[in-house]
Short mmCIF file of C-alpha atoms and ligand atoms in Angstrom, two decimals:
data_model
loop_
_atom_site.label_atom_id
_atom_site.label_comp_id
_atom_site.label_asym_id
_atom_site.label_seq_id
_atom_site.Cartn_x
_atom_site.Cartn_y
_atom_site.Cartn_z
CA UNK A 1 106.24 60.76 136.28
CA UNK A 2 104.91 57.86 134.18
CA UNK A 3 101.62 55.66 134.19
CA UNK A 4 103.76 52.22 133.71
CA UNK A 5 104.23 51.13 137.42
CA UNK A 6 104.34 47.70 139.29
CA UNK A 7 101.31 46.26 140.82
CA UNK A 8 101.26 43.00 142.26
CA UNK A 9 103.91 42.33 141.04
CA UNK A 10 104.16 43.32 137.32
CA UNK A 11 104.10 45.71 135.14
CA UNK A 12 101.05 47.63 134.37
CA UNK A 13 99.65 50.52 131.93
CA UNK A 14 97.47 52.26 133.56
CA UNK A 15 94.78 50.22 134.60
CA UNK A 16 96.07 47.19 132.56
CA UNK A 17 98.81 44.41 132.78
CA UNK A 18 101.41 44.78 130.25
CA UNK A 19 101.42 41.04 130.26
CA UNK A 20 97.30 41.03 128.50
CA UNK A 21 98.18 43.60 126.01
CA UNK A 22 101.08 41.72 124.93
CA UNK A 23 98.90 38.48 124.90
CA UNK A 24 96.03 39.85 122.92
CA UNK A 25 98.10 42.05 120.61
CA UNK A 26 101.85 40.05 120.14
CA UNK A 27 104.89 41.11 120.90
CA UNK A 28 106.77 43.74 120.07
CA UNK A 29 104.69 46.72 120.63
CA UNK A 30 104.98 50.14 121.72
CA UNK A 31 102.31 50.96 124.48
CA UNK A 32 101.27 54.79 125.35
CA UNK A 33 99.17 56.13 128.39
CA UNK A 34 96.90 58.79 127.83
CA UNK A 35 97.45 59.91 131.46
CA UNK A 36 100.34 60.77 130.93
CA UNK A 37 100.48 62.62 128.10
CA UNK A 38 98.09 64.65 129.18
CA UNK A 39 99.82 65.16 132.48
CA UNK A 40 102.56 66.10 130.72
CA UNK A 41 100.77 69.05 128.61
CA UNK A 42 99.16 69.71 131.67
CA UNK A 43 102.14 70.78 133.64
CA UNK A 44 104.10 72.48 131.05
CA UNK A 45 100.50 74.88 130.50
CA UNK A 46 100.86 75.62 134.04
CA UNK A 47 104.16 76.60 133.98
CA UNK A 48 103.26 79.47 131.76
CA UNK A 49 99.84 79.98 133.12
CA UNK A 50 99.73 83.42 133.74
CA UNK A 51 100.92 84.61 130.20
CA UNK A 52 99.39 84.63 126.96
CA UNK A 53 100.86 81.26 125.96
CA UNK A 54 100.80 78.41 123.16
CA UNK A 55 102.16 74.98 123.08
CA UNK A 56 102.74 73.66 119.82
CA UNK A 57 103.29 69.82 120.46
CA UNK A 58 106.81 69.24 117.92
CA UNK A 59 104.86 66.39 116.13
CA UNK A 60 108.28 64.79 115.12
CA UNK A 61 108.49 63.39 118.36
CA UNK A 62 105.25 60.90 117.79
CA UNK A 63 103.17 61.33 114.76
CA UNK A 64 100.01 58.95 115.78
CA UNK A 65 96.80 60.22 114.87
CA UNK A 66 95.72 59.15 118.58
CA UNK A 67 98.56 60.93 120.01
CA UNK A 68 98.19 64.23 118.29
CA UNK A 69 94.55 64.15 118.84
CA UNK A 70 94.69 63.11 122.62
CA UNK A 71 96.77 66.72 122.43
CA UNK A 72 94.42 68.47 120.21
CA UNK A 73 91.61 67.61 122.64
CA UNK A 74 93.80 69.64 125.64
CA UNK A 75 93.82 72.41 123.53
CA UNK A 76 97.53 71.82 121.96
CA UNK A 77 98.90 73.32 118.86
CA UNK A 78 101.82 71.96 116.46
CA UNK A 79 105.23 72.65 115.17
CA UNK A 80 105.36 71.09 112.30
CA UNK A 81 108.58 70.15 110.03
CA UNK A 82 106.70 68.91 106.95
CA UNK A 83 103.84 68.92 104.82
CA UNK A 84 103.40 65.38 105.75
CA UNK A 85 103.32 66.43 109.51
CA UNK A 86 101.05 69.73 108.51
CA UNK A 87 98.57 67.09 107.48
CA UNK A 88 98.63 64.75 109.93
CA UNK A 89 98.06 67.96 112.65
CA UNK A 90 95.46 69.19 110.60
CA UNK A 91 93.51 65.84 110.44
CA UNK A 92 94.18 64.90 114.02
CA UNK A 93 92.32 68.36 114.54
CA UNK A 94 94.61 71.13 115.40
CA UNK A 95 93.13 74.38 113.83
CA UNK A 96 96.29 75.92 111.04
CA UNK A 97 95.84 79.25 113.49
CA UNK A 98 97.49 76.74 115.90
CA UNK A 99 100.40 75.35 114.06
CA UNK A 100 103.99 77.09 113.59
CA UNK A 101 105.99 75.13 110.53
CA UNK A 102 110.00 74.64 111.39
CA UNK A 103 112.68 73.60 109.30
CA UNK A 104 115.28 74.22 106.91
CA UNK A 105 114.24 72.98 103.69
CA UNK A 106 110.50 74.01 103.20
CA UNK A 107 109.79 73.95 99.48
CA UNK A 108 107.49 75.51 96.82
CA UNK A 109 104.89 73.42 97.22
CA UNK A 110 104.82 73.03 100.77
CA UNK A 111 104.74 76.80 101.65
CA UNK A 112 101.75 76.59 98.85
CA UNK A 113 100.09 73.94 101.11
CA UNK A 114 100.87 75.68 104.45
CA UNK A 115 100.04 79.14 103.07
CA UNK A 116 96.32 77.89 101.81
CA UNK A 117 95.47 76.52 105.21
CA UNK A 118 96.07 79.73 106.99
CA UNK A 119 98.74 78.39 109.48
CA UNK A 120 99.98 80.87 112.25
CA UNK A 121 103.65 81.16 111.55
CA UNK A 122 106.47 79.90 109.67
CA UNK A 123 109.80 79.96 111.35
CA UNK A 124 112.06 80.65 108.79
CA UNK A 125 115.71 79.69 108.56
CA UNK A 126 117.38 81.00 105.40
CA UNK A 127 117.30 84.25 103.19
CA UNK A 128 116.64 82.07 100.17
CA UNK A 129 113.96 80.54 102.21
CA UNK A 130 112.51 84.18 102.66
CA UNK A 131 112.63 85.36 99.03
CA UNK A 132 110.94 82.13 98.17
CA UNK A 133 108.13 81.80 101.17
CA UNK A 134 107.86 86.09 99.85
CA UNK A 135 106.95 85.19 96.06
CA UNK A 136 104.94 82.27 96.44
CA UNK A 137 102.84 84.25 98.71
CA UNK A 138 102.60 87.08 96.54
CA UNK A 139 101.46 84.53 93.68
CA UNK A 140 98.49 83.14 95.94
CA UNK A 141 97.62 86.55 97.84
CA UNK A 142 98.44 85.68 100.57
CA UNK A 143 100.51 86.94 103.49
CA UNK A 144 102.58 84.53 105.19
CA UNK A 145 103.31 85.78 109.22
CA UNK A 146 106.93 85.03 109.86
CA UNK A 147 109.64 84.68 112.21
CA UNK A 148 112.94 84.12 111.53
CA UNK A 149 114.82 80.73 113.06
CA UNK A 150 117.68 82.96 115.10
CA UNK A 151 120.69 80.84 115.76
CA UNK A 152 121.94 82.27 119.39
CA UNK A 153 125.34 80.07 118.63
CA UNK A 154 125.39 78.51 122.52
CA UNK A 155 126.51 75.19 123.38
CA UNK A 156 123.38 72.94 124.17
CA UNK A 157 125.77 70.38 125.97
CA UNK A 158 123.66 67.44 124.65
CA UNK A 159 124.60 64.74 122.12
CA UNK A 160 125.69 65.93 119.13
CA UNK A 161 123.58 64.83 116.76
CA UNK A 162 120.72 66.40 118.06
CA UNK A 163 122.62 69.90 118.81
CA UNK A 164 121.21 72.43 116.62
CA UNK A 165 121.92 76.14 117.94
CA UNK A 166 125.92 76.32 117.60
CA UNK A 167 126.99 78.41 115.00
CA UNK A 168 128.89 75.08 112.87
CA UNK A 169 125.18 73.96 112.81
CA UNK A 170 122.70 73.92 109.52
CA UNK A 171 119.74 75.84 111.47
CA UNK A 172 119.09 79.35 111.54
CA UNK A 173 120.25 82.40 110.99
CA UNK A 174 123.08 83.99 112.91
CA UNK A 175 122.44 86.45 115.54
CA UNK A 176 125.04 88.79 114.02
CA UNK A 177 123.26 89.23 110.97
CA UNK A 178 119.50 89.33 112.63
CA UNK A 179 118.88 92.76 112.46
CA UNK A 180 119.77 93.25 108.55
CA UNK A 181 117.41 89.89 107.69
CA UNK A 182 114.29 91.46 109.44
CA UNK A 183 114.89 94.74 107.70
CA UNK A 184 115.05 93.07 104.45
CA UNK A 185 111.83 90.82 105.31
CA UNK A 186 109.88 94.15 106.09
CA UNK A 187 110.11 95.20 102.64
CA UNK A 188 109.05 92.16 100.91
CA UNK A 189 105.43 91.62 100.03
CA UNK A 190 103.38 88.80 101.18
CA UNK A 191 105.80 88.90 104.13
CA UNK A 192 104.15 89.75 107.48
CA UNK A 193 106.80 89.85 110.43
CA UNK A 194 105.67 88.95 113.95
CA UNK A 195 108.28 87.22 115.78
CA UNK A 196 111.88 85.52 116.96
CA UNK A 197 111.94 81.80 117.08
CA UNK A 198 114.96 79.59 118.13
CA UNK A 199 115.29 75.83 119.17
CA UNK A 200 119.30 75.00 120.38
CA UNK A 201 118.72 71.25 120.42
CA UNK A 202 116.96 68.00 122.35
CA UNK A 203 117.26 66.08 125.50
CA UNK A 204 118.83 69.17 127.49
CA UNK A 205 119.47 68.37 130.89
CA UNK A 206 120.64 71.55 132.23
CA UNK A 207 118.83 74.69 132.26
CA UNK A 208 121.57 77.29 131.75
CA UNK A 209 121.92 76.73 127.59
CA UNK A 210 118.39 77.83 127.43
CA UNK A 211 118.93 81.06 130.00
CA UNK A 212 121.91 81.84 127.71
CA UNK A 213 119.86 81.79 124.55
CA UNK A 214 116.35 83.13 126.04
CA UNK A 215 118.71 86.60 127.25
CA UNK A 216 120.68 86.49 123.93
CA UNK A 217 117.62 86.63 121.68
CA UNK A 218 115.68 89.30 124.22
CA UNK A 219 118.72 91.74 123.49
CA UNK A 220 117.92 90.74 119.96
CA UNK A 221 114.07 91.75 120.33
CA UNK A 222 114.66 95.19 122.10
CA UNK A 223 117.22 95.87 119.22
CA UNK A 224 113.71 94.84 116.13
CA UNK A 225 112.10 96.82 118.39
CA UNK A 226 114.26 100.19 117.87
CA UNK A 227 114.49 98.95 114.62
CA UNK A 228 110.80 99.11 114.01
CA UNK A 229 109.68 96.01 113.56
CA UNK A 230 106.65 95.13 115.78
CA UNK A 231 107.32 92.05 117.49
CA UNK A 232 104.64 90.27 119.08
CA UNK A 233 105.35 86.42 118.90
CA UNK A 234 108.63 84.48 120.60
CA UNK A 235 109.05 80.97 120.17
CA UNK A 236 111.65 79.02 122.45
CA UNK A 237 111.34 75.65 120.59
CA UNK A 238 111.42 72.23 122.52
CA UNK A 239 114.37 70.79 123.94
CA UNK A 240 113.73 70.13 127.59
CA UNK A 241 114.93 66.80 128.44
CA UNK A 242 114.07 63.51 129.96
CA UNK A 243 114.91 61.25 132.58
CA UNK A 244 116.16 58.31 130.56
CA UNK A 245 117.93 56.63 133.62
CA UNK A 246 116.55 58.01 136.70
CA UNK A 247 119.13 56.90 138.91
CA UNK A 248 121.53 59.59 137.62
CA UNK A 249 119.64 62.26 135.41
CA UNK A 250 117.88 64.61 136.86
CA UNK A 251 116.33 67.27 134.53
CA UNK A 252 114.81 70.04 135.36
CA UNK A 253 111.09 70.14 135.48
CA UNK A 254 108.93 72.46 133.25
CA UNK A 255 108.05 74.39 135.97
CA UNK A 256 111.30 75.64 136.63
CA UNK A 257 111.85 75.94 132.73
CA UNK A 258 108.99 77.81 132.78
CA UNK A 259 109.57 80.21 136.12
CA UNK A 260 113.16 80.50 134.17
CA UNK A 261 111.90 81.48 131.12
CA UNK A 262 108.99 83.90 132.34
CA UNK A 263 112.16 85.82 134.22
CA UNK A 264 114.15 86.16 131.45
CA UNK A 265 111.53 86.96 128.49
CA UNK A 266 108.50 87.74 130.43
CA UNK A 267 108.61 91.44 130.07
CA UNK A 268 108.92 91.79 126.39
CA UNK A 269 104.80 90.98 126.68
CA UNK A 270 105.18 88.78 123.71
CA UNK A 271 103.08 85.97 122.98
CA UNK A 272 105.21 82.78 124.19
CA UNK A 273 105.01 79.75 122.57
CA UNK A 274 106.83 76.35 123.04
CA UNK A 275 107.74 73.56 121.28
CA UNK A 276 108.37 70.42 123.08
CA UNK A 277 108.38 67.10 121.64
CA UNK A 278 110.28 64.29 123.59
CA UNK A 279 108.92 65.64 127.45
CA UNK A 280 105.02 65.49 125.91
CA UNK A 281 105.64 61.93 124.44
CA UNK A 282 108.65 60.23 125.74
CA UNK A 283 107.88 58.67 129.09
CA UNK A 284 104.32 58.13 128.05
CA UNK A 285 105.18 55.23 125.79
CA UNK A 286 107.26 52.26 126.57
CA UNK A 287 108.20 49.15 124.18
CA UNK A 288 107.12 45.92 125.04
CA UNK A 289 109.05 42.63 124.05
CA UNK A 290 109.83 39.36 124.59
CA UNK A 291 112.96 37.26 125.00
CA UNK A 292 113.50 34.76 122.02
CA UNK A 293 117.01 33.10 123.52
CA UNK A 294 119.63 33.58 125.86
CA UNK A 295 122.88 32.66 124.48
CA UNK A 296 126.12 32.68 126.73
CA UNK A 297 128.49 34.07 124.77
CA UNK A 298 132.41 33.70 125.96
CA UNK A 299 132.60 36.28 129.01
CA UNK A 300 128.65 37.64 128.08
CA UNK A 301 125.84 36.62 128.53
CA UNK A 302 123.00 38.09 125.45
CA UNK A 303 119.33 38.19 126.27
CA UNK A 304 117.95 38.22 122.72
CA UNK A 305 114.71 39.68 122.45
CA UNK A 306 112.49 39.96 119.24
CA UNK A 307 112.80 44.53 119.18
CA UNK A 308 115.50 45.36 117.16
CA UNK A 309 117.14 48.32 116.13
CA UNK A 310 114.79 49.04 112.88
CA UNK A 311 111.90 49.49 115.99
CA UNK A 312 113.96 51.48 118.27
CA UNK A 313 116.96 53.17 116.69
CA UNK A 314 118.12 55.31 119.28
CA UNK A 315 120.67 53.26 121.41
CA UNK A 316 122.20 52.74 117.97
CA UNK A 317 122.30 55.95 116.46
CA UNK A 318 122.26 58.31 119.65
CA UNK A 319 124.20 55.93 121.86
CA UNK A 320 120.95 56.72 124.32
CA UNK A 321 120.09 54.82 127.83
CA UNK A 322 116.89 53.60 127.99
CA UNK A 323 115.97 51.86 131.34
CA UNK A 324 115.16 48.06 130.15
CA UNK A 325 112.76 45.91 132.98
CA UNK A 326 111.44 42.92 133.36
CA UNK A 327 107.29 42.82 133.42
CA UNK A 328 107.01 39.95 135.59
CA UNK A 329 108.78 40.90 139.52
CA UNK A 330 110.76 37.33 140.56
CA UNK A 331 113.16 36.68 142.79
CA UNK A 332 115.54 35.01 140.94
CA UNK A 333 119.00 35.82 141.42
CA UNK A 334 120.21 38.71 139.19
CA UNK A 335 122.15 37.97 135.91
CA UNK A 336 124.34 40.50 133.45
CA UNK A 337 123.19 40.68 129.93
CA UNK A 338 123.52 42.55 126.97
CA UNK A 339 120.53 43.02 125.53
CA UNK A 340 120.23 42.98 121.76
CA UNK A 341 117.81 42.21 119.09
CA UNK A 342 117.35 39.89 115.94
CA UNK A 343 118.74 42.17 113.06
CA UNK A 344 122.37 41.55 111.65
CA UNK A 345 124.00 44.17 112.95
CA UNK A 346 126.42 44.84 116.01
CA UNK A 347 124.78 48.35 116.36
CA UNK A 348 121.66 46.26 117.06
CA UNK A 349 122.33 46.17 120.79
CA UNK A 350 119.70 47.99 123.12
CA UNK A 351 121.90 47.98 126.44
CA UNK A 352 125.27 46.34 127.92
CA UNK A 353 125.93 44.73 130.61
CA UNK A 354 122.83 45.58 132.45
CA UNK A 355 121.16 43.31 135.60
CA UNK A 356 118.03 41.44 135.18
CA UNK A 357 116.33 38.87 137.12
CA UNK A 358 117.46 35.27 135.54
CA UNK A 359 114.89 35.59 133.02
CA UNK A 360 113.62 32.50 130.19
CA UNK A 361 112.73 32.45 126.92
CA UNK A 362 109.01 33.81 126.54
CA UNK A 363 109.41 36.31 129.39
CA UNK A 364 108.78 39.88 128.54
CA UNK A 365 111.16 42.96 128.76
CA UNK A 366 110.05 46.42 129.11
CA UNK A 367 111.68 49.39 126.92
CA UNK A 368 110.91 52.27 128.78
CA UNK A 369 110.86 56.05 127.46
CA UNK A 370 110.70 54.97 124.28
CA UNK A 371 107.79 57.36 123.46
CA UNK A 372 109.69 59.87 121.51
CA UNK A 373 111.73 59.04 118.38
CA UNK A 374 110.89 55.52 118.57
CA UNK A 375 108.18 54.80 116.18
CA UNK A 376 108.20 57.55 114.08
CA UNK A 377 112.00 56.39 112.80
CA UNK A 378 111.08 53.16 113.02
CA UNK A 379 111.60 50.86 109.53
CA UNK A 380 110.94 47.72 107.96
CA UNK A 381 115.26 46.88 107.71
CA UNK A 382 115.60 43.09 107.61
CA UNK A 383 112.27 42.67 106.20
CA UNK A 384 111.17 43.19 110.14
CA UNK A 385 106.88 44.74 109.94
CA UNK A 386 106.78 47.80 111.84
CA UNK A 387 105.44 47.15 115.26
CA UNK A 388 102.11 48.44 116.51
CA UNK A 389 101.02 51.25 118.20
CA UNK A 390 98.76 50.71 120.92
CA UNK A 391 97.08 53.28 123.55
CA UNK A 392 96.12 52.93 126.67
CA UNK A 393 93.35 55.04 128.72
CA UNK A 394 92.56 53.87 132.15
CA UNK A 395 91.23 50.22 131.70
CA UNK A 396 90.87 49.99 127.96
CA UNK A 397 93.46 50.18 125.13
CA UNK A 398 93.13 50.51 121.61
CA UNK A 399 95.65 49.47 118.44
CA UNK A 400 96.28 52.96 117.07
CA UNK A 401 98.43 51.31 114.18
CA UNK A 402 97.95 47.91 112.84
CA UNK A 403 100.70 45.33 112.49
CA UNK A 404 100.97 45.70 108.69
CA UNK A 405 101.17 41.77 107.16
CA UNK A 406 103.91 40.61 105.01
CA UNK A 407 102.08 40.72 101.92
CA UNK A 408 101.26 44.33 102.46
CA UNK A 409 105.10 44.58 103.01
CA UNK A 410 106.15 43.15 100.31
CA UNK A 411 103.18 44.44 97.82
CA UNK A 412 104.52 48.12 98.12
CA UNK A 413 107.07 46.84 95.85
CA UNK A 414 106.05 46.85 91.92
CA UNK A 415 108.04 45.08 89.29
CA UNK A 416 109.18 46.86 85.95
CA UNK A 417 106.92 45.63 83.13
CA UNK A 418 109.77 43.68 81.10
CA UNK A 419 109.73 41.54 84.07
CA UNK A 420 106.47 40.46 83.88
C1 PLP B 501 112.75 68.53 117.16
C2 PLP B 501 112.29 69.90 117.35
C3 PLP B 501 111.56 70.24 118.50
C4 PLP B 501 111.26 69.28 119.62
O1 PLP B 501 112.40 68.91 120.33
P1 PLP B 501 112.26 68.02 121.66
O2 PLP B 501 113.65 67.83 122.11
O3 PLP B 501 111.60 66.75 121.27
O4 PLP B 501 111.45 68.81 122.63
C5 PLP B 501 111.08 71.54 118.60
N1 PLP B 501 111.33 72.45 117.63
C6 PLP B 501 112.03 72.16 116.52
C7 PLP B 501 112.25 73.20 115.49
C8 PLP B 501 112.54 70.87 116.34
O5 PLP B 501 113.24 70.59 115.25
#
């Protein structure tokens, strides 16, 4: 459930028309309800209510100062995948006891960085990764608390791209060679072990990939266990999808996610933590824009609008639905469009063939569930300023990131001095 519905007629944020924002601030811009996002923490915390429990918001998803901190306020941790995103958690104000730091390609001077705030974990996804993460702690005195990144090899069924726990994929270690890493771990210094982390992949729409991996990697804990390791922290990672078109996906909620998961891995009497990203963010933003033509093409009919694919890359890259609406209600008679943007590029097509109220230039179009991945891979392709950010709570918004101006633009450019 989102905070973008129609009253009287149009669309509104919250307590606001879409149609003010976009006059006081310009299209295109993305839009984000608090509400929601705190709904959205909200339920998932239920879900595991009754255990001791941490959600580490996967920053990735939305990196917005306003966003993490709206989080931070409920009480949410991070995963973070860089030192870049260790910062921005850490000045958004989620405490390093909070934060778990993902990813396969950590380097020396991050794990420095990470290891001087204190953070609570590091999920790590390599040997070399240990040895290193082992001798940079030594070299600071420190002790870094680990768990390893456990590849369960099971088939997220979600887009490929953004499948990550098959064995053919880059992340984490194999479950057949588990039990031989975390012996090897034990006996480094600076190396505390606490736990089992995995994360198969995003926008899962089915709950049995997750079952499969959750009862894989408990077989795996019982096993440390015997072993001797003390194991006292699992991590199930993020991936719990959205509704991107609502008329035909229907994901599961996190309460069932959660009862699911509390069945399968609630007896170990770890600590649970979990890492979503896109069901925090994703339907708590939408992108706002307006139609610049409508050109009949022969046999189509494009609704240009001034987003493009350098705002919004995922119907390019992921091929991924997004439900596109016009903010004014009319009755006009419904027209087919394809709906694409300014930048010179076929890929730069947001939807095909989808209906619309006859709509003119100057109307505005609404994005929606484009709170997650949007931004945050947004660029400046075409010469195109990065759109802002703006938030909404109840009846008052804020612009959370500025328009930048084309001299700022250009100016991060420097000539080489035999030019000047
Ligand atoms: C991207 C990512 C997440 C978040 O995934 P969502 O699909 O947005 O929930 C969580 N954990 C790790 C390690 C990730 O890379």
């Amino acid at each position: 459930m989102d905070h973008f519905g129609f009253k009287q007629g149009e669309i509104y944020a919250e307590d606001l028309p879409v149609s003010k924002i976009a006059a006081d601030v310009g299209t295109p811009f993305y839009c984000y309800s608090t509400e929601t996002l705190i709904r959205h923490y909200n339920v998932f915390c239920a879900a595991f209510s009754d255990q001791d429990f941490l959600l580490c918001y996967a920053v990735k998803a939305n990196t917005n100062q306003a966003i993490i901190k709206t989080l931070a306020q409920q009480g949410s941790g991070a995963d973070v995948v860089s030192e870049g995103e260790l910062r921005r958690a850490l000045q958004a104000g989620i405490p390093a006891r909070k934060i778990v730091y993902s990813g396969v390609a950590k380097t020396e001077q991050e794990m420095a960085f990470a290891l001087n705030q204190g953070i609570f974990q590091f999920n790590v996804e390599s040997q070399p990764e240990l040895h290193q993460l082992s001798r940079i702690a030594e070299s600071l005195g420190k002790t870094a608390a680990i768990a390893f990144r456990i590849n369960p090899d099971v088939d997220a069924k979600t887009h490929a791209k953004i499948s990550t726990g098959k064995s053919e994929n880059k992340f984490g270690i194999p479950l057949s060679r588990a039990r031989e890493i975390y012996a090897e771990a034990a006996k480094l210094p600076g190396i505390r072990v606490q736990g089992v982390d995995l994360h198969i992949g995003s926008q899962l729409t089915d709950l049995e990939p997750f079952a499969e991996a959750f009862r894989r990697i408990v077989t795996l804990v019982e096993d440390l266990r015997t072993d001797g390791h003390e194991i006292t922290v699992l991590d199930l990672g993020g991936g719990l999808g959205i509704p991107y078109d609502r008329a035909t996906t229907k994901p599961p909620l996190p309460t069932e996610y959660g009862e699911m998961a509390k069945k399968i891995v609630g007896h170990l009497g770890c600590k649970i933590i979990i890492e979503p990203g896109r069901l925090l963010v994703g339907n708590a933003g939408i992108l706002v824009s307006k139609v610049i033509y409508i050109k009949q093409g022969e046999g189509r009919k494009f609704l240009i609008i001034d987003a493009a694919m350098n705002d919004l890359v995922r119907p390019s890259m992921y091929d991924a639905y997004h439900e596109i609406v016009a903010v004014k209600q009319n009755d006009a008679n419904l027209s087919t469009y394809d709906i694409v943007g300014p930048v010179c590029e076929t890929g730069d097509t947001f939807a095909r063939d989808r209906e619309l109220p006859e709509l003119e230039s100057g109307d505005l179009v609404v994005i929606r569930s484009a709170g997650a991945y949007g931004a945050v891979m947004s660029s400046t392709y075409n010469t195109r300023r990065l759109i802002p950010e703006v938030l909404v709570k109840g009846g008052e918004y804020a612009i959370v990131r500025p328009r930048p101006s084309y001299e700022e633009i250009i100016g991060l450019d420097s000539l080489p001095t035999w030019m000047e």
